[in-house]
Short mmCIF file of C-alpha atoms in Angstrom, two decimals:
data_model
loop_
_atom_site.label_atom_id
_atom_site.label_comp_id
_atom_site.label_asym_id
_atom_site.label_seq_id
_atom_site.Cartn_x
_atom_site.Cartn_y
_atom_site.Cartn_z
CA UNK A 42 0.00 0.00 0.00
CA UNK A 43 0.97 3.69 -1.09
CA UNK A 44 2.23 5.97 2.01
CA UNK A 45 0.57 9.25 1.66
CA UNK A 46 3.46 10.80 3.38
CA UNK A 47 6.34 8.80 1.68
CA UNK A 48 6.82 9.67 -2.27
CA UNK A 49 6.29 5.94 -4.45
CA UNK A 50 8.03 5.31 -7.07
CA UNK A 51 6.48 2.65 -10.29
CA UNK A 52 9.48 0.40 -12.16
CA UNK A 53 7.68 -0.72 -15.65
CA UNK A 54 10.18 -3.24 -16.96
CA UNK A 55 9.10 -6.21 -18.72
CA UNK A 56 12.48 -8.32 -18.28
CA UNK A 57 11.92 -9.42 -14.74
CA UNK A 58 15.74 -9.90 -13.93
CA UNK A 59 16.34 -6.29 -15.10
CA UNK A 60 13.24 -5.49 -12.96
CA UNK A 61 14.87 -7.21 -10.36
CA UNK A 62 18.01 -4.57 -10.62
CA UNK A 63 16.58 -2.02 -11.16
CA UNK A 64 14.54 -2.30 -8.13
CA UNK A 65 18.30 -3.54 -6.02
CA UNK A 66 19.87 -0.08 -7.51
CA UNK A 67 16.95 2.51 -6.12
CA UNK A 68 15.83 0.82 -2.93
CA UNK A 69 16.37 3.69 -1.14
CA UNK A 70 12.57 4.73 -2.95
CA UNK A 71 9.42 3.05 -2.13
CA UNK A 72 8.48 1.00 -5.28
CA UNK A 73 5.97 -0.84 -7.09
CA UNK A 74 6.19 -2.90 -10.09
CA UNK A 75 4.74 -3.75 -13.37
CA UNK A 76 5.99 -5.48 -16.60
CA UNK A 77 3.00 -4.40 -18.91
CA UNK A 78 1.14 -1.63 -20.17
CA UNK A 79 -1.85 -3.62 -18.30
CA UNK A 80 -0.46 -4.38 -15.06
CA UNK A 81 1.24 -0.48 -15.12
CA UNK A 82 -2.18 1.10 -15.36
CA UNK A 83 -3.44 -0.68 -12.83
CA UNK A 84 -0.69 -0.14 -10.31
CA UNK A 85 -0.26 3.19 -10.97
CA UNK A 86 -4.24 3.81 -10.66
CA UNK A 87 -4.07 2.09 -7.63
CA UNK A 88 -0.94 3.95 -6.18
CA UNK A 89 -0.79 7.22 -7.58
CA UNK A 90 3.44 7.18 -8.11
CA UNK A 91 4.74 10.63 -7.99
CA UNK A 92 7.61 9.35 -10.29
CA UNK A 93 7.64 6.23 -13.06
CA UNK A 94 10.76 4.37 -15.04
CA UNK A 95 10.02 2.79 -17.75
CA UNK A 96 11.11 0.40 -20.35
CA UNK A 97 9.96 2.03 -23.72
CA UNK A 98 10.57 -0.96 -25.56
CA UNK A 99 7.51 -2.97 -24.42
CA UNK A 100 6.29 -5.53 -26.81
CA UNK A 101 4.36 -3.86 -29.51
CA UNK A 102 1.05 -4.40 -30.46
CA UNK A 103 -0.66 -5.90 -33.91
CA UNK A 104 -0.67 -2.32 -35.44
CA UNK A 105 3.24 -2.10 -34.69
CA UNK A 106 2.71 1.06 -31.96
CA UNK A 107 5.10 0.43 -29.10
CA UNK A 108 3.55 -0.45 -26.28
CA UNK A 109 5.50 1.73 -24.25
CA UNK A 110 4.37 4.87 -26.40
CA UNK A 111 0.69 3.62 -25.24
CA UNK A 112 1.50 3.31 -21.63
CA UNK A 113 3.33 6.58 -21.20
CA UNK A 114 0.00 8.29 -23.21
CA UNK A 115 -2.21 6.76 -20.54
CA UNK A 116 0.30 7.79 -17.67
CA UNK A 117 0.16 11.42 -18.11
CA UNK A 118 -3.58 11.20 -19.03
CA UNK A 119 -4.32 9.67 -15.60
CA UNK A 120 -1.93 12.28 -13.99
CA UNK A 121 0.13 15.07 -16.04
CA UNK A 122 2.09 16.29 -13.05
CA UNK A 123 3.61 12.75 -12.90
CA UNK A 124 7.46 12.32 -13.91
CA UNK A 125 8.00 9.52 -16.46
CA UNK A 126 11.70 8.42 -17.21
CA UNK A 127 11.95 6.33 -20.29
CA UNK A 128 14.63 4.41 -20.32
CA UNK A 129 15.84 3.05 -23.93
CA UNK A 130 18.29 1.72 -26.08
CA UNK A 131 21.24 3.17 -26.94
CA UNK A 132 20.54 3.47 -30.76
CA UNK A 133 16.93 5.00 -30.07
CA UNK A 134 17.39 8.73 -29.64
CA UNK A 135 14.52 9.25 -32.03
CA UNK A 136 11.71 7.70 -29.91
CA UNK A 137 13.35 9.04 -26.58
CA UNK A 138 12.88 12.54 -28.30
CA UNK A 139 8.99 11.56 -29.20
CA UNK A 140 8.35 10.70 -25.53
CA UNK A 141 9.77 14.29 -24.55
CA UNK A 142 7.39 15.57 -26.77
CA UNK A 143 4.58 13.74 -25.51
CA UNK A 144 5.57 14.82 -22.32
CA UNK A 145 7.92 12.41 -20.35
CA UNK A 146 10.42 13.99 -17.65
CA UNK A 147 13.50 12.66 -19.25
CA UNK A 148 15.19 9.51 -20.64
CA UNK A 149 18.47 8.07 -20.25
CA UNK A 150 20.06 5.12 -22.65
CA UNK A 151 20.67 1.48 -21.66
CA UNK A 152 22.46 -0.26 -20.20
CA UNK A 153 21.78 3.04 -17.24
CA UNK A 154 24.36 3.55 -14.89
CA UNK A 155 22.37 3.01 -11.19
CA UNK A 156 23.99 6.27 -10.21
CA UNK A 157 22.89 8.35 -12.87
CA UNK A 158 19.46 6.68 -12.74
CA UNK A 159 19.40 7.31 -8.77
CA UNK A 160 20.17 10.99 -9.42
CA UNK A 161 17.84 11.47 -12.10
CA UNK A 162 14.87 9.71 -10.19
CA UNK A 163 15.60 11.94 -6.54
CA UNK A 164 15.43 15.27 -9.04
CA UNK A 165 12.35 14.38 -10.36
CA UNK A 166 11.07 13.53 -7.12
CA UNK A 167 11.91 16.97 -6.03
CA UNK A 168 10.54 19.41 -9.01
CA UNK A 169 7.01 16.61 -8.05
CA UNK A 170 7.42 18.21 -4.48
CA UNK A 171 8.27 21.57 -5.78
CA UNK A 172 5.36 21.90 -8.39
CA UNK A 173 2.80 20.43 -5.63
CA UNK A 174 3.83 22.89 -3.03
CA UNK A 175 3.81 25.95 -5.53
CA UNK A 176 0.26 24.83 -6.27
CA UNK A 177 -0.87 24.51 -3.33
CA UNK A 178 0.48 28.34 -2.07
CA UNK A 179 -1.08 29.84 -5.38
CA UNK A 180 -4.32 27.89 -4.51
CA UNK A 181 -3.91 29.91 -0.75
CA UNK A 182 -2.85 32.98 -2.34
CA UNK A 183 -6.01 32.86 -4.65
CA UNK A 184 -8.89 34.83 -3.65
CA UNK A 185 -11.82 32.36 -4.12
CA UNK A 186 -12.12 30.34 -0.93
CA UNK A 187 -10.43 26.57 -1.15
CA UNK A 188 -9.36 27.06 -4.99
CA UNK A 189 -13.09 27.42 -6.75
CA UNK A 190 -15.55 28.29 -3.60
CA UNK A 191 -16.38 31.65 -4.13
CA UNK A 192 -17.81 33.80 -1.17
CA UNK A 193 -18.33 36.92 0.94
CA UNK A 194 -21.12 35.67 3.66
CA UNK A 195 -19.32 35.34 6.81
CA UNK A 196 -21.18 32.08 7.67
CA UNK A 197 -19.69 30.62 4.51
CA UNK A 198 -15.83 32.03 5.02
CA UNK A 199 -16.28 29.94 8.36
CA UNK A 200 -16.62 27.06 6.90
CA UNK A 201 -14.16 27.43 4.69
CA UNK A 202 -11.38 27.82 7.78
CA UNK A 203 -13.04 24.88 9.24
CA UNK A 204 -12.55 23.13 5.92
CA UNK A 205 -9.02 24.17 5.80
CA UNK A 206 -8.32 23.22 9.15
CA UNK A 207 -9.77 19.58 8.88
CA UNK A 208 -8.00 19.01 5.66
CA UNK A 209 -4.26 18.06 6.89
CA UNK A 210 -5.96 15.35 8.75
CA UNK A 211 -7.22 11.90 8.05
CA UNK A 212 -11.10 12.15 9.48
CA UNK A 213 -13.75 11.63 7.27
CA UNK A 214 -15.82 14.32 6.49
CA UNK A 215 -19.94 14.26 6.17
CA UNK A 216 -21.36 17.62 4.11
CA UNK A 217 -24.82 18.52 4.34
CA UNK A 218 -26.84 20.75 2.25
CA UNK A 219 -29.62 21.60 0.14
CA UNK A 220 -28.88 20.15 -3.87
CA UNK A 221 -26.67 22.98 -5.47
CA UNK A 222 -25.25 24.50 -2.59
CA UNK A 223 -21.38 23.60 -3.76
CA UNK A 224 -20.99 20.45 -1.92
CA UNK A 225 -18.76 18.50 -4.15
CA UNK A 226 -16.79 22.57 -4.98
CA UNK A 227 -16.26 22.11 -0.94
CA UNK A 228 -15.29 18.17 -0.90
CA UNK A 229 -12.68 19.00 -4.13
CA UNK A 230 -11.03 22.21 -1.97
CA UNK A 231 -11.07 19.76 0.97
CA UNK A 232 -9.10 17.34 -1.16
CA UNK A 233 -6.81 20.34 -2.59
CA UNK A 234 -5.95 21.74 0.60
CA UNK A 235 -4.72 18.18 2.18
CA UNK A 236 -1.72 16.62 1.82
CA UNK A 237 -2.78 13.83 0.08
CA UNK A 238 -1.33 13.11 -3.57
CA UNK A 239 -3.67 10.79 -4.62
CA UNK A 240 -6.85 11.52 -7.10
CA UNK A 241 -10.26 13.44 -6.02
CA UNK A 242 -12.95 10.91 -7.17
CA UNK A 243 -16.63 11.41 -7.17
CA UNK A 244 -19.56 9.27 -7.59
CA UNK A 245 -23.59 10.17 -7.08
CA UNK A 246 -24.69 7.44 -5.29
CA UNK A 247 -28.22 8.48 -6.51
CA UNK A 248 -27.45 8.11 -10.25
CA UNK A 249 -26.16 4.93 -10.64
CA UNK A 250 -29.01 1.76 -10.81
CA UNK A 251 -28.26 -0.58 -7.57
CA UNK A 252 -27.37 -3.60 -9.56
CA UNK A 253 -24.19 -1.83 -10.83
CA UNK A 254 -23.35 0.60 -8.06
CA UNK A 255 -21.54 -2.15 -6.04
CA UNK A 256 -19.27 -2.46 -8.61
CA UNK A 257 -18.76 1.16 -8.90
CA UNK A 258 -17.38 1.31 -5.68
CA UNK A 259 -15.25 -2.13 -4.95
CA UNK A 260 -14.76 -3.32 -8.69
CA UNK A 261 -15.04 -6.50 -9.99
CA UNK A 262 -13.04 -9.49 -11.50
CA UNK A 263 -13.29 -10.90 -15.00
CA UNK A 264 -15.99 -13.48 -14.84
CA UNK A 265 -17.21 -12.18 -11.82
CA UNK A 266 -20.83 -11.90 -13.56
CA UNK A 267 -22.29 -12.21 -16.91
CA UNK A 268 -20.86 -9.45 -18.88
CA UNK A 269 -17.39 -8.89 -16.91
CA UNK A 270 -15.18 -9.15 -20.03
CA UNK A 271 -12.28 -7.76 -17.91
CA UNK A 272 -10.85 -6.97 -14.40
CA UNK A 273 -12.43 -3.34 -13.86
CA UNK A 274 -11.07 -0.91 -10.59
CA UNK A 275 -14.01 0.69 -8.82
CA UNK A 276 -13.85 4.27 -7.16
CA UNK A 277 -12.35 3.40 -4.37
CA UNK A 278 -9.31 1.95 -5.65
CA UNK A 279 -8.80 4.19 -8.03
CA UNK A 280 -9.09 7.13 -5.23
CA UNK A 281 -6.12 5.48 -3.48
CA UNK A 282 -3.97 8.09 -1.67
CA UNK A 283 -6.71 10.79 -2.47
CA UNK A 284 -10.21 11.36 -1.46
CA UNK A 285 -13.77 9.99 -2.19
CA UNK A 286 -16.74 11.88 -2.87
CA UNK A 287 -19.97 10.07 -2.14
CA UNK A 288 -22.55 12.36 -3.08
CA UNK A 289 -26.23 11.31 -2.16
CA UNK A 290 -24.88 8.94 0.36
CA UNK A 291 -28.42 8.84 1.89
CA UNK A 292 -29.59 6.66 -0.77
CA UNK A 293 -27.03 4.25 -0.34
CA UNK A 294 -28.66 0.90 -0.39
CA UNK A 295 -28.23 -1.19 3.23
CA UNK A 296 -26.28 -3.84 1.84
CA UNK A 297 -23.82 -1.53 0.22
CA UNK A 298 -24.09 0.43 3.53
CA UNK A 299 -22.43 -2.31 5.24
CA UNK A 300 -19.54 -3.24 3.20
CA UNK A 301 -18.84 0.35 3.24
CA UNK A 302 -18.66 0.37 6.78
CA UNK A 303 -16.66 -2.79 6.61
CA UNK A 304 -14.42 -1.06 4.43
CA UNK A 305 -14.05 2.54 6.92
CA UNK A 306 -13.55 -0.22 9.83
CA UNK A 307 -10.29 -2.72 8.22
CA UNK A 308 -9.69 0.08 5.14
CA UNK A 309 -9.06 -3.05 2.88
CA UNK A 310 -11.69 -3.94 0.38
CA UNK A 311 -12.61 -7.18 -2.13
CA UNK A 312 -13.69 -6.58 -5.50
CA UNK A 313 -16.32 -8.41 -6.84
CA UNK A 314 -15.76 -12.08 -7.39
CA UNK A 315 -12.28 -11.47 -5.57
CA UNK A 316 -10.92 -13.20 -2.92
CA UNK A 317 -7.59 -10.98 -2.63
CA UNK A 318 -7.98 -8.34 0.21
CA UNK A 319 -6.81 -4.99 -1.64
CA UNK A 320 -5.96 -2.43 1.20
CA UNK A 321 -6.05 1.03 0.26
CA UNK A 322 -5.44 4.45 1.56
CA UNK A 323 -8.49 7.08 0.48
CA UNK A 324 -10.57 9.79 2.38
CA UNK A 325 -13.66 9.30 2.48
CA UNK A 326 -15.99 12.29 2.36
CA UNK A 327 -20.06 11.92 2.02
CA UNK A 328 -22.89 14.39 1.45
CA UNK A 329 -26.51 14.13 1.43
CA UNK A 330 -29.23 16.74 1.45
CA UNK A 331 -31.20 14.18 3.54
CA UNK A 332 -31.34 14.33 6.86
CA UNK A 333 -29.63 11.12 7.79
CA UNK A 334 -30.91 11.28 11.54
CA UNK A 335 -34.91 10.76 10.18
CA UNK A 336 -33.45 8.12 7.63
CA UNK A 337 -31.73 6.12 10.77
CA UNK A 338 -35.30 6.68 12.50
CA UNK A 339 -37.52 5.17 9.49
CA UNK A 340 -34.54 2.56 9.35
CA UNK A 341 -33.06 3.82 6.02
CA UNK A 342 -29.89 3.91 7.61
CA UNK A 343 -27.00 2.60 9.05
CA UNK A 344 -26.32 4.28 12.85
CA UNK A 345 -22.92 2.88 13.05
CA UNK A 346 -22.18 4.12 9.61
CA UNK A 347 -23.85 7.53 10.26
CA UNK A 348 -20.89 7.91 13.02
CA UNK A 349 -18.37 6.50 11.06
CA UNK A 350 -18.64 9.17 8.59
CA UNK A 351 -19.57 12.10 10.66
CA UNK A 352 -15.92 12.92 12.30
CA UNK A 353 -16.75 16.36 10.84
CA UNK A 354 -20.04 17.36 9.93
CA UNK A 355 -19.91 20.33 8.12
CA UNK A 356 -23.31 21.76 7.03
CA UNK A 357 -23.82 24.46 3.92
CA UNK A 358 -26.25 26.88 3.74
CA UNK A 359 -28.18 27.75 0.98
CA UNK A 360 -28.24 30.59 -1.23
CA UNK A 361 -30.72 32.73 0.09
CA UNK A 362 -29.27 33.17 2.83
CA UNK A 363 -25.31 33.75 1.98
CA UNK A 364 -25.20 37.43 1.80
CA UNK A 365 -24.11 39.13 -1.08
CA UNK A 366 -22.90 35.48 -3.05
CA UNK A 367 -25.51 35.25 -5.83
CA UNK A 368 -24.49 38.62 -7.36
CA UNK A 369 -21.05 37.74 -6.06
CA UNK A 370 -21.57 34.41 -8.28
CA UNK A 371 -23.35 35.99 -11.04
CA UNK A 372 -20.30 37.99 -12.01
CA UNK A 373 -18.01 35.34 -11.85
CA UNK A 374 -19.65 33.08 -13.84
CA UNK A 375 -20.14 35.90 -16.48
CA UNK A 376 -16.42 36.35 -16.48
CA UNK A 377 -15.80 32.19 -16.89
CA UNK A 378 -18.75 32.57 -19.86
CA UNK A 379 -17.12 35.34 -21.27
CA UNK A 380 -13.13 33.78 -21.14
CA UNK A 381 -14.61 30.13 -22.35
CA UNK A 382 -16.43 32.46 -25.55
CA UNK A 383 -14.19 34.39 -26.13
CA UNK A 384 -16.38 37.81 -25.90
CA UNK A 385 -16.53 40.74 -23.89
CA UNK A 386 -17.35 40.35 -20.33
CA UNK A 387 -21.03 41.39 -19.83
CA UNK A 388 -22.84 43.26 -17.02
CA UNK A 389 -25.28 43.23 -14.39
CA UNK A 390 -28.13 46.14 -14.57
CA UNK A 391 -29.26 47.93 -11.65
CA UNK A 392 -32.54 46.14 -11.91
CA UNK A 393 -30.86 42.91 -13.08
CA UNK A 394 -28.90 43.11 -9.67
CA UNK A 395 -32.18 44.05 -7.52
CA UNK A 396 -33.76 41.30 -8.81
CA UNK A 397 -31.09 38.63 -7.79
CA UNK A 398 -30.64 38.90 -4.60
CA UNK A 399 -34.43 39.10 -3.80
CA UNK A 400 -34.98 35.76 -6.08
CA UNK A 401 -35.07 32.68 -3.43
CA UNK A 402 -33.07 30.43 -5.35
CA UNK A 403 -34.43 26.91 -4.49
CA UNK A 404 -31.97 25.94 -6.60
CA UNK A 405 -29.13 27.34 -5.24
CA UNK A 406 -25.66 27.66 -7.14
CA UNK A 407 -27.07 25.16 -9.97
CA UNK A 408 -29.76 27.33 -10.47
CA UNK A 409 -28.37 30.24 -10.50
CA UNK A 410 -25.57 29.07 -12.92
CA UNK A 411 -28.03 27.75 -15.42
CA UNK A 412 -30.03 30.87 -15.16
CA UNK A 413 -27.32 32.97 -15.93
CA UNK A 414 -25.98 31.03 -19.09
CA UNK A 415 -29.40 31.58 -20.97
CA UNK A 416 -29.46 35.30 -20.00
CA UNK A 417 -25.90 35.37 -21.03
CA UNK A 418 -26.53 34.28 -24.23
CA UNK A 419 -30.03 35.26 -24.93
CA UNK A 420 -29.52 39.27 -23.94
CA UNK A 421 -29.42 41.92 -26.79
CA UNK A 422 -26.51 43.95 -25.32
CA UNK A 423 -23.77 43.33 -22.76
CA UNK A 424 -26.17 44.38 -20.19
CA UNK A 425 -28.07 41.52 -18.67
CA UNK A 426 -31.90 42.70 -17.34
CA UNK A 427 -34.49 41.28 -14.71
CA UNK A 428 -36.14 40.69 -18.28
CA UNK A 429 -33.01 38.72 -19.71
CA UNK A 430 -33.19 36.73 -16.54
CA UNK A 431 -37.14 36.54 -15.93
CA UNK A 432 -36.96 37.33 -12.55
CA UNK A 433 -39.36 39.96 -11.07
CA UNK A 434 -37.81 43.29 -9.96
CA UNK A 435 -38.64 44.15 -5.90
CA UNK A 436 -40.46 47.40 -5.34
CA UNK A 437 -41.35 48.14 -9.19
CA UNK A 438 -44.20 49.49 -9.78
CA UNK A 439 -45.91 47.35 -12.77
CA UNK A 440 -47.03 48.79 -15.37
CA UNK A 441 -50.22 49.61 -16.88
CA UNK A 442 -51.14 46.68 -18.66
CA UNK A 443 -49.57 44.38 -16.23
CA UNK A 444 -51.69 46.61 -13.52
CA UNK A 445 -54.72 46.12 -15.03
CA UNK A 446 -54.85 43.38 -17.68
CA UNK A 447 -54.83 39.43 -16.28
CA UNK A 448 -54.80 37.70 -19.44
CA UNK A 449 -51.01 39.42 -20.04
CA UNK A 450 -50.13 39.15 -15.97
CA UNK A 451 -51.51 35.22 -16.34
CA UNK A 452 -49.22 35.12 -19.35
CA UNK A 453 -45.96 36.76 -17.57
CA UNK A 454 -46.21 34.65 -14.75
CA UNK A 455 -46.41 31.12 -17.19
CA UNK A 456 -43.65 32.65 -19.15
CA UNK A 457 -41.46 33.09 -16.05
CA UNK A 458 -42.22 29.33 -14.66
CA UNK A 459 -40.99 27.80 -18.35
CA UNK A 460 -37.90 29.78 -18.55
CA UNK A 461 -37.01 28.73 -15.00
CA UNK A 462 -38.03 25.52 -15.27
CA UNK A 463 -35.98 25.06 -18.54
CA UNK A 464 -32.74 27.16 -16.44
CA UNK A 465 -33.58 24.65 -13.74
CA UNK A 466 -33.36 21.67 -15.80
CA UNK A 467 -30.49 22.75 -17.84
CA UNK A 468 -32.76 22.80 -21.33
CA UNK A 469 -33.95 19.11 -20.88
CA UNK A 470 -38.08 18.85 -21.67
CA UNK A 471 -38.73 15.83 -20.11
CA UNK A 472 -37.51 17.22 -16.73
CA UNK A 473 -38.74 20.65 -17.35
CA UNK A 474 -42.56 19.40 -17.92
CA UNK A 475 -42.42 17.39 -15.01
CA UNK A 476 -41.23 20.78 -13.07
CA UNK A 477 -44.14 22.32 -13.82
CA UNK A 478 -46.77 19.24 -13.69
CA UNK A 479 -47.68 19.54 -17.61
CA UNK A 480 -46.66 16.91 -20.43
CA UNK A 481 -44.29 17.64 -23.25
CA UNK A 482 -46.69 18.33 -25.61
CA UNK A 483 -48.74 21.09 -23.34
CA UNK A 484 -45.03 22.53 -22.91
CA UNK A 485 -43.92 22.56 -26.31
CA UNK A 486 -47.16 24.36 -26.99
CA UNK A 487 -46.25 26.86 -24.11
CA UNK A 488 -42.73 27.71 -25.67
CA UNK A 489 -43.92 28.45 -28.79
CA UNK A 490 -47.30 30.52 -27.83
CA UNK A 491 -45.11 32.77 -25.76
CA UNK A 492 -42.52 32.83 -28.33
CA UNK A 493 -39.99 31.08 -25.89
CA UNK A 494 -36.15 30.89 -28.03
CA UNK A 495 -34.65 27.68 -26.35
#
């Protein structure tokens, strides 16, 4: 098992008496081995390596493309700020060049001289340590709270300290909140601000149909059930040294509820149709909206579990009542918009301003987000209204035909509930009718009889 404090090193070499070396010549690192593309992918999913050696003369495949090329594509795919050595022959400058280019740390020529291949290993275990430090003092020098939460409500800046505090530690960490509130933005700065060098992993425990989820989570072996083609690592391996996310954790089912707490108790799991205990080294960090105490009550859910996870309960507010975030939000996200489009930043109105931070948002951040995309890019100008955004204006006195006439108040107030229910449900129909308790055809009818641009 990977140290979280100690830096691992991965030796791919598929000659297992030069493996055998090469392991004698840096045992001064902790290592792990592999001798194909296969096993090397797993391992270093499993492990997380700051730093990796490796043969790139691997046994090719049927369409002639080194193996090795493969392996070291998948490496920096799974984790960029890895260091990859290639080690090669010493008539292959060429491909040694192509794997700098594709983005390996260096190469040296065999047969390697141990000392030169201890040096070069320790120096690319310190610019690993270098580059993770100076990312992790830009993410405290950066203004949004834990690298992506952005605030001013003092409630919320508490948490975030709290957060901060909690995250050099080991305890697991329950989040509780309202859907949209930033709960997995929280869990990621959690993860950012520890020490751990391992991946951030999230899975909705909501979204995924029972008969699969177990699999999900602990991974199965080929043959393990019809349809298993292949060995497959579940989230929790594949979180090893870093943190999981289980959103939703409420709806857990019981049986899964138990291994999990089997797992939190021995921190070793089984995959599916395994008999091999795997142990691994993750965070675990859950989140619900539920309120797990009533789901213990109506026997929903595990006690023991419940106080397994909640070391730290740490519990969000909602929008409405962080003061000052929505327009705080608003203009951030029109900034991101505006950087990802390439187009001029756009604007908040007076109204357009007044408007947000009376709107409740039962939606929260999600909402909000969505609702500001279709403003964004339905608006005329660079000036985004209450009337981009369909949200009523507090202490505006309507007008004369909204005073006076019902038929065109009746047909304000429908053409508010579609827009919002389309914001809400990112543009989907299905999920927008259902919103508002009509059937697709009734709302198809609605967008286009109050002219409705989707």
């Amino acid at each position: 098992m990977s140290s979280v404090s100690a830096p691992l090193l991965m030796i791919v070499e598929d000659d297992l008496s030069l493996q055998k070396q090469l392991k004698w010549s840096l045992d001064k690192f902790q290592s792990v081995l592999a001798d194909d593309l296969a096993s090397a992918v797993l391992q270093f999913r499993r492990h997380g390596p700051s730093v990796v050696t490796m043969d790139l003369g691997l046994p090719p495949d049927q369409d002639s493309v080194t193996e090795g090329f493969k392996l070291l594509e998948r490496l920096i795919e799974l984790d960029p700020m890895a260091k990859v050595i290639v080690l090669t022959g010493q008539n292959d400058q060429v491909n040694a060049l192509r794997a700098i280019r594709m983005g390996a740390y260096d190469f040296l020529a065999k047969p390697v001289d141990p000392d030169v291949l201890s040096l070069t290993v320790e120096r690319a275990f310190r610019l690993h340590e270098l580059q993770q430090e100076n990312r992790r003092l830009q993410m405290q020098q950066h203004q949004d709270a834990l690298g992506g939460l952005i605030t001013r409500d003092a409630a919320m800046q508490k948490i975030c300290r709290m957060v901060e505090k909690v995250a050099p530690s080991d305890a697991t960490v329950l989040l509780l909140g309202e859907s949209g509130t930033g709960k997995e933005v929280l869990a990621q700065g959690l993860h950012n601000a520890s020490r751990r060098k391992g991946r951030f992993v999230a899975i909705n425990c909501a979204a995924i149909p029972e008969a699969l989820l177990e699999s999900e989570l602990f991974g199965h072996e080929k043959g393990a059930f019809t349809g298993a083609v292949k060995t497959t690592v579940g989230k929790i391996e594949t979180a090893n040294g870093g943190t999981l996310m289980l959103d939703e954790i409420g709806d857990l089912p019981m049986p899964l509820q138990a291994k999990l707490l089997r797992f939190l108790q021995e921190r070793s799991i089984e995959r599916l149709g395994g008999r091999e205990e795997i142990a691994v080294d993750v965070r675990i960090v859950g989140a619900t909206h539920q309120d797990l105490r009533q789901l213990i009550s109506a026997g929903g859910f595990r006690e023991d579990l419940y106080y397994r996870l909640a070391e730290i309960v740490v519990e969000i507010p909602p929008l409405r009542e962080r003061e000052g975030d929505a327009v705080l939000l608003c203009h951030s996200f029109l900034k991101r918009m505006a950087s990802e489009q390439r187009r001029p930043v756009q604007s908040l109105s007076d109204d357009a301003v007044r408007a947000i931070e009376a709107h409740a948002w039962p939606g929260n951040v999600r909402e909000l987000q969505n609702l500001m995309k279709r403003a964004s890019i339905m608006a005329d100008g660079d000036r985004i209204t209450a009337e981009d955004l369909s949200l009523p204006v507090p202490g505006e006195a309507p007008d004369e035909d909204s005073s006076l006439d019902l038929r065109s108040a009746r047909e304000r107030a429908e053409r508010q509930a579609v827009i919002l229910a389309l914001s809400r449900a990112d543009g989907n129909i299905v999920k927008a009718a259902e919103m508002l308790g009509v059937s697709r055809p009734t709302l198809y009818d609605l967008i286009n009889r109050l002219q409705i641009k989707q």
